[in-house]
Amino acid sequence: MISLGIETSCDETSVAVVKNARKVLSNEVASSIKFHKKYGGVIPEIASRMQLETISEVAASALQDARVKLKDIDLISVTCGPGLLGSLLVGISFAKSLSLSLGIPLLGVNHVHSHFYANFLQGKVINLPFVALVVSGGHTSLFYVRDFDRIEPLGQTYDDACGEAFDKVAKILGLGYPGGPLIERLALRGDPNSIKFNCSGTKNELDFSFSGIKTAVLYHIRKLEASRCSDMDKQIRNICASFQHTVVETLVKKAILACKLKKVKSLLLGGGVVANKSLRERFISAAVKEGLACHLPSLGICMDNAAMVAGLGSELFKKGHRSNLYLNAQLN
Ligand code: KG4
Ligand code: ZN
């Protein structure tokens, strides 16, 4: 079964071809990030205009890379939410036109679920049920997954998403956008134990909150500026290392607690923040200690991409799920 995936939930325009839910034949990703950089975040109007301009070209090269013709496609899987309204509508409208004109079944796929599905594209055997943690620029969610259509939310963020916190802290420190990779690089030369930050206290212990740590960074930097600190570069490296360390330890602690509460032996991660190397290393060592199998998507499929959408779409299609031409963007 050949599934064409379409992903336009944020600033990427991605189209992929996946065979039998697991084998990636192509995965084209065009990002408009360079047009957002100077604003310090994604501007929805710019993102959707770029997507409108590029989607046909991206789809054509995904088909060409996969050596597949439109007549070979059995399913069109498209991200229907959550995400930016205008961006989602570009992908959904494109998917609907293909479906209607070629008579190919259509299926709307949840973007957050597709992030942890990325692990199934790597040829590994993963047993159900499992706990999944998705940490991206828009979401921080823990799920108990019995099956691809039996997903129970266990926890989520009260405020900022984890990647959003990286982006906002980088902005406070004047580092640029997107913040995750910039903080990660500076953290390598900082002391993770130099500043005591905290982001683990939430009413439900499987929920998350990152706005407090972001404000703590802001107050810390203001204090340093007021004291005319002479070694600001070193202080910024220490802030990055301590912030990253605190966030990663909180994610590890809550994900492992979720596995214990649900009595599962597999933990799957997904989302852009999982590109962070110290997060990856820390999760692997914690999982070994707890006797858990920890699955991480390779760097190329942590970020938004359409292969994860095409794959999850196929699994749901096999279970009888279908969308029709009334498919609309689902913002939450
Ligand atoms: O999953 P994604 O591509 O888009 C959303 O669905 O939101 O994630 C993008 C987020 C951004 O906030 C970015 O700063 C963060 O992932 N990110 C990182 C790293 N690389 C990207 N965060 C921490 N460390 C990284 N190396
Ligand atoms: Zn995403």
Short mmCIF file of N, CA and C in Angstrom, two decimals, residues 91 124 129:
data_model
loop_
_atom_site.label_atom_id
_atom_site.label_comp_id
_atom_site.label_asym_id
_atom_site.label_seq_id
_atom_site.Cartn_x
_atom_site.Cartn_y
_atom_site.Cartn_z
N GLY A 91 -2.31 22.54 3.08
CA GLY A 91 -2.10 21.09 2.90
C GLY A 91 -3.41 20.35 2.69
N LYS A 124 12.43 -0.86 13.18
CA LYS A 124 12.58 -1.55 14.47
C LYS A 124 11.24 -2.17 14.89
N PRO A 129 1.36 -2.04 24.26
CA PRO A 129 1.23 -0.60 24.38
C PRO A 129 2.56 0.05 24.75
#
